Coordinates of C-alpha atoms in Angstrom, one line a residue:
Chain A
M819 CA 0.0 0.1 -0.1
P820 CA 1.8 3.1 1.2
I821 CA 5.3 3.8 -0.2
N822 CA 7.4 6.0 1.9
T823 CA 8.9 8.4 -0.6
R824 CA 12.0 9.4 1.5
V825 CA 14.8 7.1 0.8
I826 CA 16.4 5.5 3.9
D827 CA 20.0 6.4 3.5
N828 CA 21.6 6.0 7.0
P829 CA 22.9 2.4 7.6
K830 CA 23.4 3.2 11.3
S831 CA 19.8 4.3 11.9
E832 CA 17.8 2.6 14.8
R833 CA 15.4 1.1 12.2
V834 CA 18.1 -0.5 10.0
R835 CA 19.7 -2.0 13.0
R836 CA 16.5 -3.5 14.2
V837 CA 15.9 -5.2 10.7
A838 CA 19.4 -6.4 10.5
D839 CA 19.2 -7.9 14.0
L840 CA 16.4 -10.2 12.9
A841 CA 19.0 -12.7 11.8
S842 CA 19.2 -13.8 15.4
R843 CA 16.7 -16.1 16.8
K844 CA 16.5 -14.3 20.1
T845 CA 15.7 -11.0 18.4
R846 CA 13.0 -12.6 16.3
E847 CA 11.3 -14.1 19.3
R848 CA 11.6 -10.8 21.3
S849 CA 10.2 -8.7 18.6
G850 CA 7.7 -11.1 16.9
R851 CA 9.2 -10.3 13.5
F852 CA 11.3 -12.2 11.0
L853 CA 13.4 -11.5 7.9
I854 CA 12.6 -12.8 4.3
E855 CA 15.5 -12.4 2.0
G856 CA 15.7 -12.2 -1.8
P857 CA 13.3 -11.7 -4.7
Q858 CA 12.0 -15.4 -4.8
S859 CA 11.1 -15.7 -1.1
V860 CA 9.8 -12.2 -0.9
R861 CA 7.6 -12.7 -4.0
E862 CA 6.0 -15.9 -2.7
A863 CA 5.4 -14.2 0.7
V864 CA 3.7 -11.2 -0.9
R865 CA 1.7 -13.4 -3.2
W866 CA 0.6 -16.2 -0.9
R867 CA 0.8 -14.7 2.6
P868 CA 0.4 -10.9 2.3
D869 CA -1.2 -11.1 5.7
A870 CA 2.1 -12.1 7.2
V871 CA 4.2 -9.4 5.6
Q872 CA 4.6 -6.0 7.3
D873 CA 7.3 -4.1 5.5
L874 CA 9.1 -4.3 2.2
Y875 CA 12.6 -2.8 2.0
V876 CA 13.4 -2.2 -1.7
E877 CA 17.0 -1.1 -2.8
V878 CA 16.8 1.9 -5.2
T879 CA 19.3 3.7 -7.5
Q880 CA 19.2 7.2 -8.7
A881 CA 18.4 7.3 -12.4
L882 CA 17.6 10.6 -14.1
G883 CA 16.7 12.3 -10.8
N884 CA 14.3 9.5 -9.8
D885 CA 14.7 6.6 -7.4
R886 CA 14.1 3.4 -9.1
P887 CA 14.2 -0.3 -7.7
V888 CA 17.5 -1.9 -8.8
S889 CA 15.9 -4.4 -11.0
L890 CA 12.6 -5.3 -13.0
T891 CA 12.2 -8.3 -10.7
V892 CA 12.3 -6.1 -7.7
Q893 CA 9.9 -3.6 -9.2
R894 CA 7.3 -6.2 -10.0
I895 CA 7.3 -7.4 -6.5
E896 CA 6.8 -3.9 -5.2
D897 CA 4.0 -3.5 -7.7
E898 CA 2.3 -6.7 -6.6
S899 CA 2.6 -5.7 -3.0
Q900 CA 0.3 -2.5 -3.6
D901 CA -2.8 -4.6 -3.3
S902 CA -2.3 -5.4 0.3
T903 CA -1.4 -3.4 3.5
I904 CA 2.4 -3.7 3.2
Y905 CA 4.6 -0.8 3.9
V906 CA 7.2 -0.1 1.4
H907 CA 10.4 1.6 2.2
H908 CA 13.1 2.5 -0.3
V909 CA 16.7 2.1 0.8
T910 CA 20.2 2.9 -0.6
S911 CA 22.6 0.0 -1.5
Q912 CA 24.7 0.9 1.7
V913 CA 21.6 0.3 3.9
M914 CA 20.6 -3.0 2.2
A915 CA 24.2 -4.2 2.6
R916 CA 23.8 -3.6 6.3
I917 CA 20.3 -5.4 6.5
S918 CA 21.3 -8.5 4.5
K919 CA 24.0 -10.2 2.7
D920 CA 21.5 -12.1 0.5
S921 CA 18.9 -9.6 -0.5
Q922 CA 19.5 -9.2 -4.2
G923 CA 17.8 -5.9 -3.8
I924 CA 14.7 -6.8 -1.7
V925 CA 13.9 -8.0 1.8
A926 CA 10.7 -8.1 3.8
V927 CA 9.8 -8.2 7.5
G928 CA 7.2 -10.6 8.4
N929 CA 5.0 -11.1 11.4
L930 CA 5.7 -14.2 13.5
A931 CA 2.3 -14.6 15.0
A932 CA 0.7 -14.8 11.5
M933 CA 2.9 -17.8 10.7
E934 CA 1.7 -19.8 13.7
T935 CA -0.9 -22.5 12.6
D936 CA -3.2 -24.1 15.2
P937 CA -3.0 -27.9 14.7
D938 CA -6.8 -28.0 15.2
D939 CA -7.2 -25.7 12.1
L940 CA -5.4 -28.2 9.7
E941 CA -7.6 -29.5 7.1
L942 CA -6.7 -33.2 6.4
R943 CA -8.5 -34.3 3.4
G944 CA -8.9 -38.1 2.5
D945 CA -5.4 -38.8 1.3
A946 CA -3.6 -36.1 3.0
L947 CA 0.2 -36.5 3.3
I948 CA 2.0 -34.9 6.2
A949 CA 5.9 -34.6 6.3
A950 CA 7.4 -34.7 9.8
F951 CA 11.1 -34.1 10.6
W952 CA 12.5 -35.1 14.0
Q953 CA 15.6 -33.0 15.1
V954 CA 16.5 -31.7 11.8
R955 CA 19.3 -29.3 12.6
D956 CA 20.9 -27.9 9.6
P957 CA 19.0 -24.6 8.3
G958 CA 19.6 -25.6 4.5
N959 CA 18.3 -29.1 5.1
A960 CA 15.1 -27.9 6.8
G961 CA 14.5 -25.5 3.8
T962 CA 15.1 -28.3 1.3
V963 CA 12.7 -30.8 2.9
I964 CA 9.9 -28.0 3.3
R965 CA 10.4 -27.5 -0.4
A966 CA 10.2 -31.2 -1.3
A967 CA 7.1 -31.6 0.9
D968 CA 5.5 -28.6 -1.0
A969 CA 6.2 -30.2 -4.4
A970 CA 4.7 -33.4 -3.2
G971 CA 1.6 -31.7 -2.3
C972 CA 1.8 -32.3 1.4
A973 CA -1.0 -30.9 3.6
A974 CA 1.5 -29.7 6.3
V975 CA 5.2 -30.0 7.5
I976 CA 5.6 -30.7 11.1
L977 CA 9.1 -29.9 12.7
V978 CA 9.2 -32.3 15.7
D979 CA 11.3 -31.9 18.9
D980 CA 14.5 -29.8 18.9
C981 CA 14.7 -28.7 15.2
V982 CA 16.3 -25.6 13.6
D983 CA 14.0 -22.6 13.7
R984 CA 11.9 -22.6 10.5
L985 CA 12.0 -18.8 10.4
N986 CA 15.9 -18.9 10.2
P987 CA 16.8 -16.7 7.2
K988 CA 18.8 -19.4 5.7
T989 CA 16.0 -22.0 6.1
I990 CA 13.4 -19.5 4.5
R991 CA 15.9 -19.1 1.6
S992 CA 16.3 -22.8 0.9
T993 CA 12.5 -23.4 0.8
A994 CA 12.5 -21.2 -2.2
G995 CA 9.0 -19.8 -1.2
S996 CA 7.6 -23.0 0.1
L997 CA 7.4 -21.7 3.6
F998 CA 4.5 -19.5 2.4
H999 CA 2.8 -22.3 0.5
I1000 CA 2.1 -24.8 3.1
P1001 CA 1.6 -24.8 7.0
V1002 CA 4.9 -25.5 8.8
L1003 CA 4.4 -26.4 12.5
T1004 CA 6.5 -27.2 15.4
M1005 CA 5.5 -29.8 18.0
S1006 CA 7.2 -31.9 20.8
T1007 CA 7.8 -35.5 20.2
D1008 CA 4.7 -36.5 22.4
G1009 CA 2.7 -33.6 21.0
F1010 CA 3.3 -35.1 17.5
F1011 CA 2.3 -38.6 18.2
A1012 CA -0.7 -37.4 20.2
F1013 CA -1.8 -35.2 17.2
A1014 CA -1.5 -38.1 14.8
H1015 CA -3.3 -40.5 17.1
D1016 CA -6.2 -38.1 17.8
R1017 CA -6.9 -37.8 14.1
N1018 CA -6.3 -41.5 13.1
V1019 CA -3.4 -40.5 11.0
P1020 CA -1.0 -43.5 11.0
V1021 CA 2.7 -42.5 11.3
W1022 CA 5.3 -44.0 9.0
A1023 CA 8.9 -43.9 9.9
A1024 CA 11.4 -43.3 7.0
D1025 CA 14.4 -45.4 8.3
V1026 CA 17.0 -47.7 6.9
Y1027 CA 17.7 -49.8 10.0
G1028 CA 14.5 -50.3 11.9
T1029 CA 14.6 -51.8 15.4
P1030 CA 15.9 -55.1 16.9
D1031 CA 12.4 -56.4 16.5
R1032 CA 11.2 -54.8 13.3
T1033 CA 12.9 -54.9 9.8
P1034 CA 11.8 -52.0 7.6
E1035 CA 9.5 -52.7 4.8
Q1036 CA 10.9 -51.7 1.3
L1037 CA 9.4 -48.7 -0.3
P1038 CA 8.6 -50.4 -3.7
A1039 CA 6.5 -53.1 -1.9
V1040 CA 4.5 -50.5 0.0
L1041 CA 4.0 -48.5 -3.2
A1042 CA 2.6 -51.6 -4.9
D1043 CA 0.1 -52.2 -2.2
P1044 CA -3.2 -50.4 -3.1
K1045 CA -4.3 -50.4 0.6
A1046 CA -1.1 -48.6 1.5
R1047 CA -1.8 -45.8 -1.0
K1048 CA -5.3 -45.0 0.5
G1049 CA -5.8 -42.8 3.4
P1050 CA -4.0 -40.0 5.2
K1051 CA -0.5 -40.6 6.6
A1052 CA 2.4 -38.8 8.3
V1053 CA 5.8 -39.8 7.3
L1054 CA 8.6 -39.1 10.0
F1055 CA 12.2 -38.6 9.0
G1056 CA 15.1 -38.6 11.4
N1057 CA 17.9 -36.4 12.2
E1058 CA 20.4 -35.9 9.2
A1059 CA 23.3 -37.7 11.1
R1060 CA 21.6 -40.1 13.5
G1061 CA 18.4 -40.9 11.9
L1062 CA 15.5 -41.8 14.3
E1063 CA 16.2 -43.6 17.6
T1064 CA 14.5 -46.7 18.7
G1065 CA 12.1 -45.0 21.0
E1066 CA 10.6 -43.0 18.2
L1067 CA 10.6 -46.0 15.8
E1068 CA 8.7 -48.1 18.3
R1069 CA 6.0 -45.5 18.3
C1070 CA 5.5 -45.6 14.4
N1071 CA 2.9 -47.7 12.7
R1072 CA 5.2 -48.7 9.9
I1073 CA 8.9 -48.4 9.2
V1074 CA 9.7 -47.9 5.5
S1075 CA 13.1 -48.0 3.8
I1076 CA 14.2 -46.6 0.5
P1077 CA 16.1 -49.3 -1.3
I1078 CA 19.8 -48.6 -2.4
Y1079 CA 20.3 -50.4 -5.7
G1080 CA 24.0 -49.5 -6.2
K1081 CA 26.9 -49.2 -3.9
A1082 CA 26.1 -45.9 -2.3
E1083 CA 25.8 -46.2 1.4
S1084 CA 22.8 -44.0 1.9
L1085 CA 20.9 -41.0 0.5
N1086 CA 21.0 -37.7 2.5
L1087 CA 18.0 -36.4 4.3
G1088 CA 16.9 -34.0 1.5
T1089 CA 17.1 -36.6 -1.1
S1090 CA 15.4 -39.2 1.0
A1091 CA 12.6 -36.9 1.7
A1092 CA 12.2 -36.0 -2.0
V1093 CA 12.1 -39.6 -3.1
M1094 CA 9.8 -40.9 -0.4
L1095 CA 7.3 -38.1 -0.4
M1096 CA 7.3 -37.7 -4.3
S1097 CA 6.8 -41.4 -4.8
L1098 CA 4.0 -41.6 -2.3
A1099 CA 2.3 -38.7 -3.8
M1100 CA 2.7 -40.0 -7.3
S1101 CA 1.4 -43.5 -6.3
S1102 CA -1.5 -41.8 -4.5
H1103 CA -2.5 -39.4 -7.4
A1104 CA -1.9 -42.0 -10.0
G1105 CA -3.1 -45.0 -8.1
T1106 CA -5.7 -46.0 -10.6
I1107 CA -3.2 -46.1 -13.5
L1108 CA -0.5 -47.9 -11.7
A1109 CA -2.3 -51.3 -12.4
V1110 CA -0.4 -53.4 -15.0
Chain B
M1322 CA 52.0 -51.1 0.7
P1323 CA 54.9 -49.2 1.8
I1324 CA 54.8 -46.7 4.4
N1325 CA 57.3 -43.9 4.3
T1326 CA 58.5 -43.7 7.9
R1327 CA 59.9 -40.2 7.6
V1328 CA 57.1 -37.6 8.5
I1329 CA 56.8 -34.9 6.0
D1330 CA 56.9 -31.7 8.1
N1331 CA 57.8 -29.0 5.5
P1332 CA 54.7 -27.3 4.2
K1333 CA 56.9 -25.4 1.8
S1334 CA 58.5 -28.5 0.1
E1335 CA 58.1 -29.1 -3.6
R1336 CA 56.1 -32.3 -3.1
V1337 CA 53.5 -30.7 -0.8
R1338 CA 53.2 -27.8 -3.3
R1339 CA 52.6 -30.3 -6.0
V1340 CA 49.8 -32.2 -4.2
A1341 CA 48.1 -28.9 -3.1
D1342 CA 48.1 -27.6 -6.7
L1343 CA 45.9 -30.4 -7.7
A1344 CA 43.0 -28.1 -6.6
S1345 CA 43.4 -26.5 -10.1
R1346 CA 42.0 -28.2 -13.3
K1347 CA 45.1 -27.2 -15.3
T1348 CA 47.4 -28.8 -12.9
R1349 CA 45.3 -32.0 -12.9
E1350 CA 45.4 -32.2 -16.6
R1351 CA 49.1 -31.4 -16.9
S1352 CA 50.2 -33.9 -14.2
G1353 CA 47.7 -36.6 -14.8
R1354 CA 46.8 -36.7 -11.1
F1355 CA 43.9 -35.6 -9.1
L1356 CA 43.1 -34.9 -5.4
I1357 CA 40.7 -37.0 -3.2
E1358 CA 39.8 -35.4 0.2
G1359 CA 38.4 -36.7 3.4
P1360 CA 38.0 -40.0 5.0
Q1361 CA 34.7 -41.0 3.1
S1362 CA 35.9 -40.4 -0.3
V1363 CA 39.4 -41.9 0.3
R1364 CA 38.0 -44.9 1.9
E1365 CA 35.7 -45.7 -1.0
A1366 CA 38.6 -45.0 -3.5
V1367 CA 40.9 -47.4 -1.6
R1368 CA 38.2 -50.0 -1.3
W1369 CA 36.7 -50.0 -4.9
R1370 CA 39.5 -48.4 -7.1
P1371 CA 42.8 -49.1 -5.4
D1372 CA 44.2 -49.3 -9.0
A1373 CA 43.4 -45.5 -9.3
V1374 CA 45.1 -44.4 -6.1
Q1375 CA 48.9 -43.7 -6.0
D1376 CA 49.5 -42.0 -2.7
L1377 CA 47.9 -41.7 0.6
Y1378 CA 48.7 -38.6 2.8
V1379 CA 47.9 -39.3 6.5
E1380 CA 48.1 -36.7 9.1
V1381 CA 49.9 -37.9 12.2
T1382 CA 50.4 -36.7 15.8
Q1383 CA 53.2 -37.5 18.2
A1384 CA 51.8 -39.8 21.0
L1385 CA 54.3 -41.4 23.5
G1386 CA 57.2 -40.9 20.9
N1387 CA 55.1 -42.5 18.1
D1388 CA 53.6 -41.1 15.1
R1389 CA 49.9 -42.0 15.1
P1390 CA 47.1 -41.2 12.6
V1391 CA 44.9 -38.5 13.9
S1392 CA 41.8 -40.7 14.2
L1393 CA 40.8 -44.3 14.1
T1394 CA 38.8 -43.8 11.1
V1395 CA 42.0 -42.5 9.2
Q1396 CA 44.0 -45.3 10.8
R1397 CA 41.6 -48.0 9.3
I1398 CA 41.9 -46.6 5.9
E1399 CA 45.6 -46.6 6.1
D1400 CA 45.4 -50.3 7.3
E1401 CA 43.1 -51.0 4.3
S1402 CA 45.4 -49.6 1.8
Q1403 CA 48.1 -52.1 2.8
D1404 CA 46.7 -54.7 0.6
S1405 CA 47.4 -52.7 -2.6
T1406 CA 50.3 -50.7 -4.2
I1407 CA 49.5 -47.5 -2.6
Y1408 CA 52.2 -45.4 -1.2
V1409 CA 51.5 -44.0 2.3
H1410 CA 53.1 -40.8 3.7
H1411 CA 52.7 -39.4 7.0
V1412 CA 52.4 -35.7 7.3
T1413 CA 52.2 -33.1 10.1
S1414 CA 49.1 -31.1 10.7
Q1415 CA 50.8 -27.9 9.1
V1416 CA 51.5 -29.9 6.0
M1417 CA 48.0 -31.3 5.8
A1418 CA 46.5 -27.7 6.3
R1419 CA 48.6 -26.6 3.2
I1420 CA 47.5 -29.7 1.0
S1421 CA 43.7 -29.4 1.7
K1422 CA 41.2 -27.4 3.8
D1423 CA 38.9 -30.4 3.8
S1424 CA 41.1 -33.4 4.6
Q1425 CA 39.8 -34.4 8.1
G1426 CA 43.3 -36.0 8.3
I1427 CA 43.5 -37.8 5.1
V1428 CA 43.8 -37.2 1.3
A1429 CA 44.9 -39.4 -1.6
V1430 CA 46.4 -38.7 -5.1
G1431 CA 44.7 -40.6 -7.7
N1432 CA 45.6 -41.4 -11.3
L1433 CA 43.7 -39.6 -13.9
A1434 CA 44.2 -42.2 -16.7
A1435 CA 42.8 -44.9 -14.4
M1436 CA 39.5 -43.1 -14.1
E1437 CA 38.9 -43.0 -17.9
T1438 CA 36.3 -45.4 -19.1
D1439 CA 36.2 -46.4 -22.9
P1440 CA 32.5 -46.2 -23.8
D1441 CA 33.0 -49.4 -25.7
D1442 CA 33.8 -51.2 -22.4
L1443 CA 30.6 -50.3 -20.7
E1444 CA 28.5 -53.3 -20.0
L1445 CA 24.8 -52.6 -20.5
R1446 CA 22.6 -55.3 -19.1
G1447 CA 19.1 -55.8 -19.9
D1448 CA 17.4 -52.9 -18.0
A1449 CA 20.5 -50.7 -17.6
L1450 CA 19.7 -47.2 -16.7
I1451 CA 22.3 -44.4 -17.6
A1452 CA 22.1 -41.0 -16.0
A1453 CA 23.2 -38.2 -18.3
F1454 CA 23.6 -34.6 -17.4
W1455 CA 24.0 -31.7 -20.0
Q1456 CA 25.9 -28.7 -19.1
V1457 CA 25.9 -29.2 -15.3
R1458 CA 28.1 -26.4 -14.0
D1459 CA 28.1 -26.6 -10.3
P1460 CA 30.6 -28.9 -8.5
G1461 CA 28.2 -29.7 -5.7
N1462 CA 25.3 -30.5 -8.0
A1463 CA 27.5 -32.8 -10.1
G1464 CA 28.5 -34.7 -7.1
T1465 CA 25.0 -35.1 -5.7
V1466 CA 23.6 -36.3 -9.1
I1467 CA 26.4 -38.9 -9.4
R1468 CA 25.5 -40.0 -5.9
A1469 CA 21.9 -40.4 -6.8
A1470 CA 22.7 -42.3 -9.9
D1471 CA 24.8 -44.6 -7.8
A1472 CA 22.0 -45.1 -5.3
A1473 CA 19.6 -46.0 -8.2
G1474 CA 21.9 -48.7 -9.5
C1475 CA 22.9 -46.9 -12.8
A1476 CA 25.3 -48.6 -15.1
A1477 CA 27.1 -45.2 -15.7
V1478 CA 26.9 -41.5 -15.6
I1479 CA 27.7 -39.4 -18.5
L1480 CA 28.5 -35.8 -18.3
V1481 CA 27.5 -34.3 -21.7
D1482 CA 28.9 -31.1 -23.3
D1483 CA 30.5 -28.4 -21.2
C1484 CA 30.2 -29.7 -17.6
V1485 CA 32.2 -29.1 -14.5
D1486 CA 35.2 -31.4 -14.2
R1487 CA 34.2 -34.7 -12.5
L1488 CA 37.5 -34.7 -10.8
N1489 CA 37.1 -31.3 -9.2
P1490 CA 37.8 -31.9 -5.4
K1491 CA 34.4 -30.4 -4.5
T1492 CA 32.5 -32.7 -6.9
I1493 CA 34.5 -35.8 -5.6
R1494 CA 33.5 -34.8 -2.1
S1495 CA 29.8 -34.4 -3.0
T1496 CA 29.7 -37.8 -4.6
A1497 CA 30.3 -39.3 -1.1
G1498 CA 32.5 -42.0 -2.7
S1499 CA 30.1 -42.8 -5.6
L1500 CA 32.7 -41.5 -8.1
F1501 CA 34.6 -44.7 -7.3
H1502 CA 31.4 -47.0 -7.5
I1503 CA 30.3 -46.4 -11.1
P1504 CA 31.9 -45.3 -14.4
V1505 CA 31.5 -41.5 -15.0
L1506 CA 32.2 -40.6 -18.6
T1507 CA 32.4 -37.3 -20.4
M1508 CA 31.0 -36.9 -24.0
S1509 CA 30.1 -34.2 -26.5
T1510 CA 26.4 -33.8 -27.2
D1511 CA 26.8 -35.4 -30.6
G1512 CA 29.0 -38.1 -29.1
F1513 CA 26.3 -38.9 -26.5
F1514 CA 23.5 -39.3 -29.0
A1515 CA 25.7 -41.3 -31.3
F1516 CA 26.7 -43.6 -28.4
A1517 CA 23.0 -44.1 -27.4
H1518 CA 21.9 -44.6 -31.0
D1519 CA 24.6 -47.2 -31.7
R1520 CA 23.6 -49.3 -28.8
N1521 CA 19.9 -48.9 -29.2
V1522 CA 19.4 -47.2 -26.0
P1523 CA 16.6 -44.8 -26.1
V1524 CA 17.2 -41.3 -24.6
W1525 CA 14.4 -39.9 -22.3
A1526 CA 14.8 -36.1 -21.6
A1527 CA 13.9 -35.1 -18.0
D1528 CA 12.2 -31.8 -18.7
V1529 CA 9.3 -29.7 -17.5
Y1530 CA 8.5 -27.6 -20.5
G1531 CA 9.0 -29.8 -23.7
T1532 CA 9.1 -28.2 -27.1
P1533 CA 6.5 -26.2 -29.0
D1534 CA 5.4 -29.5 -30.6
R1535 CA 5.8 -31.9 -27.8
T1536 CA 4.3 -31.7 -24.3
P1537 CA 6.2 -33.9 -21.7
E1538 CA 4.7 -36.9 -20.6
Q1539 CA 4.0 -37.2 -16.9
L1540 CA 6.3 -39.5 -14.8
P1541 CA 3.5 -41.4 -13.0
A1542 CA 2.0 -42.4 -16.3
V1543 CA 5.2 -43.6 -17.6
L1544 CA 5.9 -45.6 -14.5
A1545 CA 2.6 -47.3 -14.8
D1546 CA 3.3 -48.5 -18.3
P1547 CA 4.9 -52.0 -18.1
K1548 CA 6.5 -51.5 -21.5
A1549 CA 8.2 -48.3 -20.5
R1550 CA 9.8 -50.1 -17.4
K1551 CA 11.5 -52.7 -19.7
G1552 CA 14.8 -52.4 -21.5
P1553 CA 17.7 -50.0 -21.2
K1554 CA 17.4 -46.2 -21.2
A1555 CA 19.4 -43.2 -20.8
V1556 CA 17.8 -40.2 -18.9
L1557 CA 19.3 -36.7 -19.9
F1558 CA 19.0 -33.8 -17.4
G1559 CA 19.6 -30.2 -18.3
N1560 CA 21.5 -27.4 -17.0
E1561 CA 20.6 -26.4 -13.3
A1562 CA 19.4 -22.9 -14.5
R1563 CA 18.4 -23.2 -18.0
G1564 CA 17.3 -26.9 -18.4
L1565 CA 17.6 -28.5 -21.8
E1566 CA 17.3 -26.5 -25.1
T1567 CA 14.9 -27.3 -27.9
G1568 CA 17.7 -28.6 -30.0
E1569 CA 18.6 -31.3 -27.4
L1570 CA 14.9 -32.1 -26.6
E1571 CA 14.2 -32.8 -30.3
R1572 CA 16.9 -35.4 -30.4
C1573 CA 15.3 -37.4 -27.4
N1574 CA 12.9 -40.4 -27.8
R1575 CA 10.8 -39.3 -24.9
I1576 CA 10.3 -36.2 -22.7
V1577 CA 9.3 -37.0 -19.2
S1578 CA 8.2 -34.4 -16.4
I1579 CA 8.1 -34.9 -12.8
P1580 CA 4.6 -33.6 -11.6
I1581 CA 4.5 -31.0 -9.0
Y1582 CA 1.5 -31.5 -6.8
G1583 CA 1.7 -28.4 -4.4
K1584 CA 2.5 -24.7 -5.2
A1585 CA 6.4 -25.2 -5.5
E1586 CA 7.7 -23.9 -8.8
S1587 CA 10.0 -26.7 -9.4
L1588 CA 12.5 -29.1 -8.0
N1589 CA 16.2 -28.5 -8.2
L1590 CA 18.6 -30.5 -10.3
G1591 CA 19.8 -32.9 -7.6
T1592 CA 16.1 -33.4 -6.3
S1593 CA 14.8 -34.1 -9.9
A1594 CA 17.6 -36.6 -10.5
A1595 CA 17.0 -38.4 -7.4
V1596 CA 13.2 -38.6 -7.9
M1597 CA 13.2 -39.6 -11.5
L1598 CA 16.2 -42.0 -11.3
M1599 CA 15.1 -43.7 -8.1
S1600 CA 11.5 -44.2 -9.2
L1601 CA 12.5 -45.7 -12.6
A1602 CA 14.8 -48.0 -10.6
M1603 CA 12.2 -49.0 -8.1
S1604 CA 9.6 -49.6 -10.9
S1605 CA 12.0 -51.7 -12.9
H1606 CA 13.2 -53.7 -9.9
A1607 CA 9.8 -54.1 -8.5
G1608 CA 7.9 -54.3 -11.8
T1609 CA 6.4 -57.7 -11.1
I1610 CA 4.8 -56.6 -7.7
L1611 CA 3.6 -53.2 -8.9
A1612 CA 0.5 -54.9 -10.2
V1613 CA -2.6 -54.1 -8.2

């Protein structure tokens, strides 16, 4: 909506410092704000979750006496934001450099409260797929798996137990906008299993090893079973280094493993999540044509 | 085989400089050598391709008057190398720091000629899957896709046209050892299509857009077709930013697209390759049980 016509040009101003400080989790929690960096993430936020965007900071250059956004891409996002109640601020390149190293000319400040989803508000249609990640610690991994869950048409992502902050700027960047496409919730381990149990959503562990008592089922056999393709499910992936522990595995309804056909030891978390979620989604959507 | 008992302790020596210089492609090509960094890659090289490994450089510390490898992991790789004709050199931490920033205590020097595979020597069994990548430019991406191809049991990886050097140290690290599990060849675009044609291997393009005349087929429909699952095939993936161009697409027998079920715009190259190759492999291996 309103564009502040005065260009912010002092990198040391209080406002600029406050925005830059959103790189820290503590500041995000204290202020109730978070930082969205770069054209792709900002565009998807403005397009899909304008309610969660408060301010846009757009880098401008002086051209023929006018202040112009630094690129057409950035200009288009500014234009698109005009339909909503987002405040637009123009800043110099020095100010933008102080705010973010990864802005490519545009950042947004989001409202943390708007990104909270009440689990009771989640709509789980017939074959809803939920992607859950236990103790994912790397910001880039978290972003990658949220993007894979979005591509697979998941109803939600749940970050379980002690995970990286989903509003870490690097995580947001790695989601390539997917954070603004699907609900991303955080829950404790007990909270997650209670949530799934209360809604009759079976939990499948994605795990290579299983427990001493339970050998994992192989994914192709599961995909070939028409019964397995039906109904909602939550797939739980483990920590990137340690996987899932026996305690968590024992609480899952099924344990499913992605086969390795070559000599590779394993797939990394991002690849495992993409292969598992996309093949479940393809089987579910294309169920009727998978018959030979 | 032989361990040089004198610890190399001069970071400025000619030998140390020559090893460190293998980070540059020019030096690799001129010297016919390449650098393998870190325990995982070195272990897989020693285990699967000892013929391609010339020297092992192992970081040691002084303990009770003896020189000991810095970790048990590194010690085990040194032990394993004893069965082959690999020369082992002990080095100080200063020397190792000069050789590589990513050694974690061990690097190897490989022989470039040993890593060349004559296309005529490739064994293509009945349902052989070949993963081909056109103009992949990022070293990390190249490594990730080689690893995915290995996991999917591909017979070979072919880097087509102007790609990143498969022996770039960062690429090797990203393959997590897979470079030493399957043949990785390089070919021109014409060379690749001639190779596939001569061996009656159909080429499938992995592409979202297709050409003005040809809309891509959707992967689930292709997977559901028992005929499509049979026989050898080469899947060609495009550049990470630009995909495949019309000229290349027109030379392919089929164009296959991975469906996106959510709002994500696309999958990145590494994820696309993993999803496409793993689902083709799972369909091919589990073909008989995919019937409903």
